[in-house]
Short mmCIF file of C-alpha atoms in Angstrom, two decimals:
data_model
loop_
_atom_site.label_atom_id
_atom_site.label_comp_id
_atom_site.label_asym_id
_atom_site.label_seq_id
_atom_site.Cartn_x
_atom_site.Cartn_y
_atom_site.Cartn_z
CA UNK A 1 19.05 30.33 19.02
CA UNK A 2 18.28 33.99 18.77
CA UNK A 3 21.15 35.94 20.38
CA UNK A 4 20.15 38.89 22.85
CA UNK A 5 22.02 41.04 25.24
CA UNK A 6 25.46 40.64 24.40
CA UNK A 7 25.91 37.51 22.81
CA UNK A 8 23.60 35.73 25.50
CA UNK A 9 21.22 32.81 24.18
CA UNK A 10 17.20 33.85 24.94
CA UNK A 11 15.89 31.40 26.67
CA UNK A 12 12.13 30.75 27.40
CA UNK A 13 10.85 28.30 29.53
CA UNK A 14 9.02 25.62 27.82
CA UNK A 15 5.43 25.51 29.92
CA UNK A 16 5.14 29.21 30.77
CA UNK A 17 6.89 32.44 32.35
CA UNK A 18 10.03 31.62 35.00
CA UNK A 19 8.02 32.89 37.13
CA UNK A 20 4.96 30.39 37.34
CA UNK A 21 8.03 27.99 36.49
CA UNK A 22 10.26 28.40 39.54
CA UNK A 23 7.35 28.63 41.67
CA UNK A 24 7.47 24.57 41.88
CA UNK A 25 10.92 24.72 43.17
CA UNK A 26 10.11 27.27 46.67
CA UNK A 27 9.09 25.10 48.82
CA UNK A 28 11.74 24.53 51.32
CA UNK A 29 12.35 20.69 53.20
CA UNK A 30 12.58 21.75 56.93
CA UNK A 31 14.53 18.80 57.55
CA UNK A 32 17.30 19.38 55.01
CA UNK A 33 17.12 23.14 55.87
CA UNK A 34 17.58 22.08 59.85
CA UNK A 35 20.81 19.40 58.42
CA UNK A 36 22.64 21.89 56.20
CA UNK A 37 22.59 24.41 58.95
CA UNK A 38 24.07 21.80 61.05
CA UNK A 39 26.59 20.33 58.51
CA UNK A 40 28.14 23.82 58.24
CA UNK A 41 28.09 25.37 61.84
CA UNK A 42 29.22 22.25 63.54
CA UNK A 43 32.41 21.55 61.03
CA UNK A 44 33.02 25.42 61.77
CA UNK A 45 32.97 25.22 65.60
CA UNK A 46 35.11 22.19 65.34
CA UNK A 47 37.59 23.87 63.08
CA UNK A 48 37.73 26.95 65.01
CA UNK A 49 38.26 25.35 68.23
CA UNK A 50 41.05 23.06 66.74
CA UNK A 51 43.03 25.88 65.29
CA UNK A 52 43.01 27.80 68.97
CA UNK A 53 43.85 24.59 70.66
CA UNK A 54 46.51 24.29 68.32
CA UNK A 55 47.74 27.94 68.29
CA UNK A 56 47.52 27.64 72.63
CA UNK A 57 49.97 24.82 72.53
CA UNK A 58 52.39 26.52 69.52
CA UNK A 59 51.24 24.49 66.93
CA UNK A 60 51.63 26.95 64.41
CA UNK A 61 50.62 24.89 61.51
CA UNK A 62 46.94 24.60 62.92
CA UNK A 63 46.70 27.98 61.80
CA UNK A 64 46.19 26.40 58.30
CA UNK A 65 43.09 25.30 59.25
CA UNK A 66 41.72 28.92 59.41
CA UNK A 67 41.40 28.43 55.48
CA UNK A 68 38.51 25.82 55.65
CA UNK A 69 36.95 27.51 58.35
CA UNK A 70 36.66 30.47 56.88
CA UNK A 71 35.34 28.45 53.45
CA UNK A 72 32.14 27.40 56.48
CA UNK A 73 31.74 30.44 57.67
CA UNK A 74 30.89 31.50 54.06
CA UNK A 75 28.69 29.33 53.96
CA UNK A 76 27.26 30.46 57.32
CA UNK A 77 26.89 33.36 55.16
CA UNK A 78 24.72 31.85 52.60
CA UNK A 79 22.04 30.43 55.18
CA UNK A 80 21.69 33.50 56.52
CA UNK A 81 21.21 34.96 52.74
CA UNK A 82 18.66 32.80 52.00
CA UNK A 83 16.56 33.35 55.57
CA UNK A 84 17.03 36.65 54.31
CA UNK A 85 14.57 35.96 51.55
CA UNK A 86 12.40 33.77 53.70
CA UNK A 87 13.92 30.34 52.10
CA UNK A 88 15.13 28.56 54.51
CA UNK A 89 12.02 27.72 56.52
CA UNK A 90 8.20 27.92 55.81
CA UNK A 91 7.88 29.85 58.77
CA UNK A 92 8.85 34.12 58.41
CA UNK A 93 9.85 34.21 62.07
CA UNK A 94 12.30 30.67 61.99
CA UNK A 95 13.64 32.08 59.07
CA UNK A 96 14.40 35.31 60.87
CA UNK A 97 15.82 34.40 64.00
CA UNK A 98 18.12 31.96 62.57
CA UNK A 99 19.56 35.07 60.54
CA UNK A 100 19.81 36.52 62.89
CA UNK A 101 21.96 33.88 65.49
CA UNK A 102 24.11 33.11 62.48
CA UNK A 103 24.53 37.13 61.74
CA UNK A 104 26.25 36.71 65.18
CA UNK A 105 29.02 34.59 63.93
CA UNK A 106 29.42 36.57 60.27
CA UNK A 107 29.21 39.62 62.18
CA UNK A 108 26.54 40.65 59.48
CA UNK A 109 23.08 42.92 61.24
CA UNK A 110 20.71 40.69 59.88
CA UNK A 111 17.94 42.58 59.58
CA UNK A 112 19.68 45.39 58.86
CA UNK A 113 21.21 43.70 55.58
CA UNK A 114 18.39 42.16 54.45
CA UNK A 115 16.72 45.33 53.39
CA UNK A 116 19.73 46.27 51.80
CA UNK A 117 19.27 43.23 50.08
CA UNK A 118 16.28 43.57 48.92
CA UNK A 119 17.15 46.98 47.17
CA UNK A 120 19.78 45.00 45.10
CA UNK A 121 17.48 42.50 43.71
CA UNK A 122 14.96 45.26 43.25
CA UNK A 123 17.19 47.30 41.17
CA UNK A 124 20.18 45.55 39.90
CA UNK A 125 21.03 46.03 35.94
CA UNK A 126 19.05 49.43 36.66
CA UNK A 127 21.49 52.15 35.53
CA UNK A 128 19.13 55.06 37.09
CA UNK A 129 19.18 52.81 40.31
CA UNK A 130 22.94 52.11 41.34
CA UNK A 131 24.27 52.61 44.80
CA UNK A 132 22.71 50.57 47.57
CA UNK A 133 23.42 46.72 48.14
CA UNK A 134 25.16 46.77 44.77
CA UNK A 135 29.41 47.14 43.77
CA UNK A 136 29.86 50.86 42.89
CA UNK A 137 30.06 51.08 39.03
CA UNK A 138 30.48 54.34 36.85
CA UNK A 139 29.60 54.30 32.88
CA UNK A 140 32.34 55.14 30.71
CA UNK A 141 30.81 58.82 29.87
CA UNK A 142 30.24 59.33 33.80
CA UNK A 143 33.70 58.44 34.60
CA UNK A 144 35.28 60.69 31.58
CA UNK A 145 33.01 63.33 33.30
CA UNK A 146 35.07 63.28 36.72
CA UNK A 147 37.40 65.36 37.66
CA UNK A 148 41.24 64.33 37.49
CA UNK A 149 40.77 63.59 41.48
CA UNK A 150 37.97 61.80 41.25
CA UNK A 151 38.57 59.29 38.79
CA UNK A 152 41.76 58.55 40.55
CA UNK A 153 39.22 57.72 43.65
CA UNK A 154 37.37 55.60 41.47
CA UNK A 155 40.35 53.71 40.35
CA UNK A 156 41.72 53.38 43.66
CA UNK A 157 37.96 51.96 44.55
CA UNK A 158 38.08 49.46 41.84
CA UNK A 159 41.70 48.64 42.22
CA UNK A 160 41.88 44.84 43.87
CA UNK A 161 43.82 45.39 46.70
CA UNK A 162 40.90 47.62 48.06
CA UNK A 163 38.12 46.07 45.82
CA UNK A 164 39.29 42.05 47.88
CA UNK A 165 41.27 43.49 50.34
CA UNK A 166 40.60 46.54 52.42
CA UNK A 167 37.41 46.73 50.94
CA UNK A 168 35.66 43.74 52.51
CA UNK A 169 37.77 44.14 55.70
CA UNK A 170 36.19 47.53 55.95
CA UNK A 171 32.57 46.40 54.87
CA UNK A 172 32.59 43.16 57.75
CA UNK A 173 34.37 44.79 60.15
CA UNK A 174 33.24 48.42 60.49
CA UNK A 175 30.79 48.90 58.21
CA UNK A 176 28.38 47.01 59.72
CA UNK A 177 28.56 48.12 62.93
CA UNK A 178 26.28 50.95 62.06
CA UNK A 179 23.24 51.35 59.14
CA UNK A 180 24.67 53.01 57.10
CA UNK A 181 22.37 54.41 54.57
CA UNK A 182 19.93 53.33 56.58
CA UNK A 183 20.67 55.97 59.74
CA UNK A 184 17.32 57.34 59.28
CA UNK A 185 15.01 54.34 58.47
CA UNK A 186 13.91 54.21 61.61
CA UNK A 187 14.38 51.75 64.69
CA UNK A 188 15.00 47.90 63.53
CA UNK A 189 18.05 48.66 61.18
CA UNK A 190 19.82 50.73 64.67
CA UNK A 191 18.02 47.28 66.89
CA UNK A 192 20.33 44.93 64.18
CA UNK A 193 23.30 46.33 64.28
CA UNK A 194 23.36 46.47 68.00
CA UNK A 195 22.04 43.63 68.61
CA UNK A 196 24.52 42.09 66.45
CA UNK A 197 27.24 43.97 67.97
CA UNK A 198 26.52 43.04 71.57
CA UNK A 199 25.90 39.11 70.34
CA UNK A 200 29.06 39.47 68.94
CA UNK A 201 30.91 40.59 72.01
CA UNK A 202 29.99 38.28 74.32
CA UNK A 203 31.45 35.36 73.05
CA UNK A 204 34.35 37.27 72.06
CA UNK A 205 35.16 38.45 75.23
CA UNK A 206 34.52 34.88 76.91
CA UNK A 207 36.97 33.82 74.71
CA UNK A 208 39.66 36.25 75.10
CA UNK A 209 39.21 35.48 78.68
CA UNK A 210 39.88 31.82 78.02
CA UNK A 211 42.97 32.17 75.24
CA UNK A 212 44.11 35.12 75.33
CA UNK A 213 43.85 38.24 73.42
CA UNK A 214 46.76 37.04 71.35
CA UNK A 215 45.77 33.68 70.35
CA UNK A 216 42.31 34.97 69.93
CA UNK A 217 43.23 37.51 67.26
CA UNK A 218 45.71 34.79 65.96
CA UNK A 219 42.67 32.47 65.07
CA UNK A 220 39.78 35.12 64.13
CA UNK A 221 41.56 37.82 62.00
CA UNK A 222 42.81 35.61 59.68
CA UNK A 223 39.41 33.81 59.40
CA UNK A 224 37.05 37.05 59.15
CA UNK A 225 39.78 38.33 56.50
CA UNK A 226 39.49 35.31 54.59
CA UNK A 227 36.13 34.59 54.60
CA UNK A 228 35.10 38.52 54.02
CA UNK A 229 37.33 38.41 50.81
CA UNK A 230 35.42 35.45 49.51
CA UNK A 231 32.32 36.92 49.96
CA UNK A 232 33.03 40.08 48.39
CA UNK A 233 35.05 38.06 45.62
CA UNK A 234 31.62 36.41 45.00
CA UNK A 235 29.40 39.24 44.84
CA UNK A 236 31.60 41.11 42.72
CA UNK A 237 31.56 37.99 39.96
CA UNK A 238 28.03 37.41 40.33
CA UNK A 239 27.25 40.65 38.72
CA UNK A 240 30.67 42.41 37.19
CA UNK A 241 31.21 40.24 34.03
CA UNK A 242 31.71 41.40 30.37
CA UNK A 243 28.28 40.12 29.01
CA UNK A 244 26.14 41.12 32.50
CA UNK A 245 23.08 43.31 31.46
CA UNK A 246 22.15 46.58 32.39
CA UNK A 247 19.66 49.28 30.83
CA UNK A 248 17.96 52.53 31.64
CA UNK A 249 14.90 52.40 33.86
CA UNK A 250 12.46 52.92 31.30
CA UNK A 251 13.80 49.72 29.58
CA UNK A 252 14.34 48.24 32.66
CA UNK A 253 12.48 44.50 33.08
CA UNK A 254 12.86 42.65 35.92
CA UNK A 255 13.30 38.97 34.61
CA UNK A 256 15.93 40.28 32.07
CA UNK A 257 17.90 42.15 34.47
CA UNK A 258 17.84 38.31 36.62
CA UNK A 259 18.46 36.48 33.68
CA UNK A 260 21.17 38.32 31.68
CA UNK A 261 22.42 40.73 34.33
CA UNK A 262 23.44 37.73 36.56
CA UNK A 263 26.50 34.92 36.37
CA UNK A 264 26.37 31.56 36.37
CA UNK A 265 29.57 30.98 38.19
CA UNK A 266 30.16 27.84 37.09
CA UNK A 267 32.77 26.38 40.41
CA UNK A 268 34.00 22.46 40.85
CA UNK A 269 32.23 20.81 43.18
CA UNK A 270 33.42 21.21 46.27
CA UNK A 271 33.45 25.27 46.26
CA UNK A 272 30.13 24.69 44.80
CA UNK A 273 29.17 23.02 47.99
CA UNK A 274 30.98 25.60 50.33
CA UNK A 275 29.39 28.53 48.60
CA UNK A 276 25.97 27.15 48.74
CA UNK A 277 25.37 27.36 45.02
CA UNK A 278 25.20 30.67 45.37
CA UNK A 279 27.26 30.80 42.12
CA UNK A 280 23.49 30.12 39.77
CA UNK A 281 22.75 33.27 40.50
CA UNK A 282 21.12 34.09 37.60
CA UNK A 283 18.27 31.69 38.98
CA UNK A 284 18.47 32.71 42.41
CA UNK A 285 17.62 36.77 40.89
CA UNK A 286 14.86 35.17 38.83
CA UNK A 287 13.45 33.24 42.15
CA UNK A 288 14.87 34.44 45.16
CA UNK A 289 12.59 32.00 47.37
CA UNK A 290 14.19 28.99 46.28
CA UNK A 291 16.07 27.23 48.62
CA UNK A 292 20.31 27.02 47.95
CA UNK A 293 19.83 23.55 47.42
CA UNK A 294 17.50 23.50 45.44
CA UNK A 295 18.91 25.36 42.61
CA UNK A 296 20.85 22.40 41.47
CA UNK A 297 17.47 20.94 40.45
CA UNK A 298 16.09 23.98 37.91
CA UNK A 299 19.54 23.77 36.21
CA UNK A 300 18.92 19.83 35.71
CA UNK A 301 15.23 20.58 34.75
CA UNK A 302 15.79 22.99 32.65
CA UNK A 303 19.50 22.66 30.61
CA UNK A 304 19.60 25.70 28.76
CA UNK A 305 20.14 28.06 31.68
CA UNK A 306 23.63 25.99 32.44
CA UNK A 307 24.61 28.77 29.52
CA UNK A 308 23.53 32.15 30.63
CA UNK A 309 26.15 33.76 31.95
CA UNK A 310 28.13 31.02 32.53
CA UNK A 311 31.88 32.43 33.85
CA UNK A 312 34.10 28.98 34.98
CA UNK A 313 36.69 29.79 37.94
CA UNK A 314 39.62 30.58 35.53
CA UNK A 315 37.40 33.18 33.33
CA UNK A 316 36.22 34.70 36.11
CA UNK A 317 39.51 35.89 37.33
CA UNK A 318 39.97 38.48 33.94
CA UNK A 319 36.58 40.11 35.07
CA UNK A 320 38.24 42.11 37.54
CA UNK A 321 39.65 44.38 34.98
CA UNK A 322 35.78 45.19 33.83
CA UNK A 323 35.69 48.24 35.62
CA UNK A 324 33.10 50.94 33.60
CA UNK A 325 29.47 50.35 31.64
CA UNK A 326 30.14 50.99 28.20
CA UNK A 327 26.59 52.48 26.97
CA UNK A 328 27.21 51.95 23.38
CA UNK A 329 28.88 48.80 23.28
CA UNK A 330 26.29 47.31 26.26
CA UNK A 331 29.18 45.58 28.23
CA UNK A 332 31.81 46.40 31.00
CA UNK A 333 34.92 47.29 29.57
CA UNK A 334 38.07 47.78 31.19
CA UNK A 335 39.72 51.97 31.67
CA UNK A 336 41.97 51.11 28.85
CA UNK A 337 39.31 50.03 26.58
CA UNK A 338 37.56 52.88 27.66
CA UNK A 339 40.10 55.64 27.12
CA UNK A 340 40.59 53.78 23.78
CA UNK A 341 37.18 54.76 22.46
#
């Protein structure tokens, strides 16, 4: 097949544009939208309430089980994404106030982050349009434009430890208790976050009433931590890999920016499963309406978009080095491909 942007296959659907394609594919089942939210807060509950029972009676091992309820609350996460864009339910409003109950437990303003979101898919692979919803990324001529100081702040941004670990602490945590960038977009973002932040706090402080601040901390740091670095981890893969696509916005086109610009993060089953298939993302840009589950089925339908993009769970970790847009080359390259240039 013809190669285009970077290496990647073009791919055209057989009976018409992806747009008319996907369109079959929207239509959420309210009943297996209504079981998936239930097969992922219940297991988390249960997990969470094991690990505190566990940590209350010095059962130090139970703190193990933070790990796979962090994994659900992840996939909290990805409900919540997907109300986001109204694909959950038929229904605007069910969609909205489950986002925003579940933005309760992933301390994520839903409202507030959902028009975020909908900058990102609105502009991502736009080079003129960086900077909301999206992971900070410099071109290699804007970063060998900075001063010494400032590219050793944009190193120490894209540096792991603060790109998967202070980074999303900072982002769940703090971040979000305000709307930021959005200070001045009137009332609903400033209604979300406090909202969210007084949901939050009640069961929190019922709870530290109950175990103790201690044992409290003991359970939901180390879940919050966990689960924030995941998320982060995924968003950062689903766009920051070698053959992702960006252009100027003149030659800016939505459908290739979805396409090309987005991963297929190919994961085994079961973090598949915990991640929501948020990983065919590439399909998810193209057709943001389609329900997580349902993505499986346009991949099955339609083979040839198993290949765009596709990054398996060992590749991906070697795209953390891609740190700059090289304009010439029309990839990310890493600073010491870039200084070698």
């Amino acid at each position: 097949m013809k190669a285009t942007f970077a290496g990647c296959p073009a791919v055209k659907p057989r009976d018409g544009s992806w747009t008319a394609v996907l369109a079959q594919y929207r239509k959420p089942d309210t009943i297996r939208s209504t079981v998936e939210i239930a097969a992922t807060a219940i297991p988390f509950v249960a997990l969470w309430t094991l690990t505190a029972v566990a940590v209350a009676n010095g059962y130090w091992l139970g703190l193990l089980l933070t790990v796979p309820a962090a994994g659900f609350l992840v996939r909290l996460f990805i409900l919540q994404h997907d109300c986001g864009h109204g694909a959950l339910f038929a229904r605007r409003g069910i969609n909205d106030w489950t986002g925003r109950v579940i933005g309760v437990f992933t301390l994520t303003p839903y409202d507030y982050w959902r028009r975020t979101h909908a900058v990102h898919h609105a502009t991502a692979g736009n080079l003129d349009k960086r900077g909301i919803g999206d992971v900070s990324t410099l071109t290699v001529r804007e970063y060998r434009a900075l001063s010494r100081w400032g590219r050793i702040g944009y190193r120490l941004y894209r540096h792991p430890a603060v790109m998967f670990g202070i980074g999303p602490a900072w982002l769940f945590v703090c971040q979000y208790r305000l709307p930021l960038g959005l200070m001045r977009a009137g009332l609903q973002p400033w209604v979300s976050t406090i909202a969210t932040n007084i949901g939050a706090a009640v069961p929190v402080v019922g709870l530290v009433w109950l175990l103790g601040i201690g044992p409290f901390l003991m359970v939901q740091v180390p879940i919050t931590l966990i689960a924030a670095t995941a998320g982060v981890w995924l968003f950062f893969i689903q766009h920051q890999f070698e053959q992702t696509h960006w252009s100027d916005n003149k030659d800016w086109k939505f459908q290739d920016a979805a396409l090309y610009g987005s991963s297929h993060y190919d994961l085994p089953f079961p973090l598949r499963w915990i991640t929501g298939n948020i990983g065919i993302h590439h399909v998810h840009h193209m057709a943001a309406k389609v329900p997580f589950y349902r993505l499986p089925e346009v991949l099955r339908d339609y083979p040839d978009l198993r290949h765009i993009g596709r990054i398996t769970l060992f590749q991906s970790f070697s795209c953390v080095k891609l740190v700059l847009w090289d304009e010439q080359a029309k990839r990310l390259v890493s600073f010491r491909e870039a200084l070698q240039n």
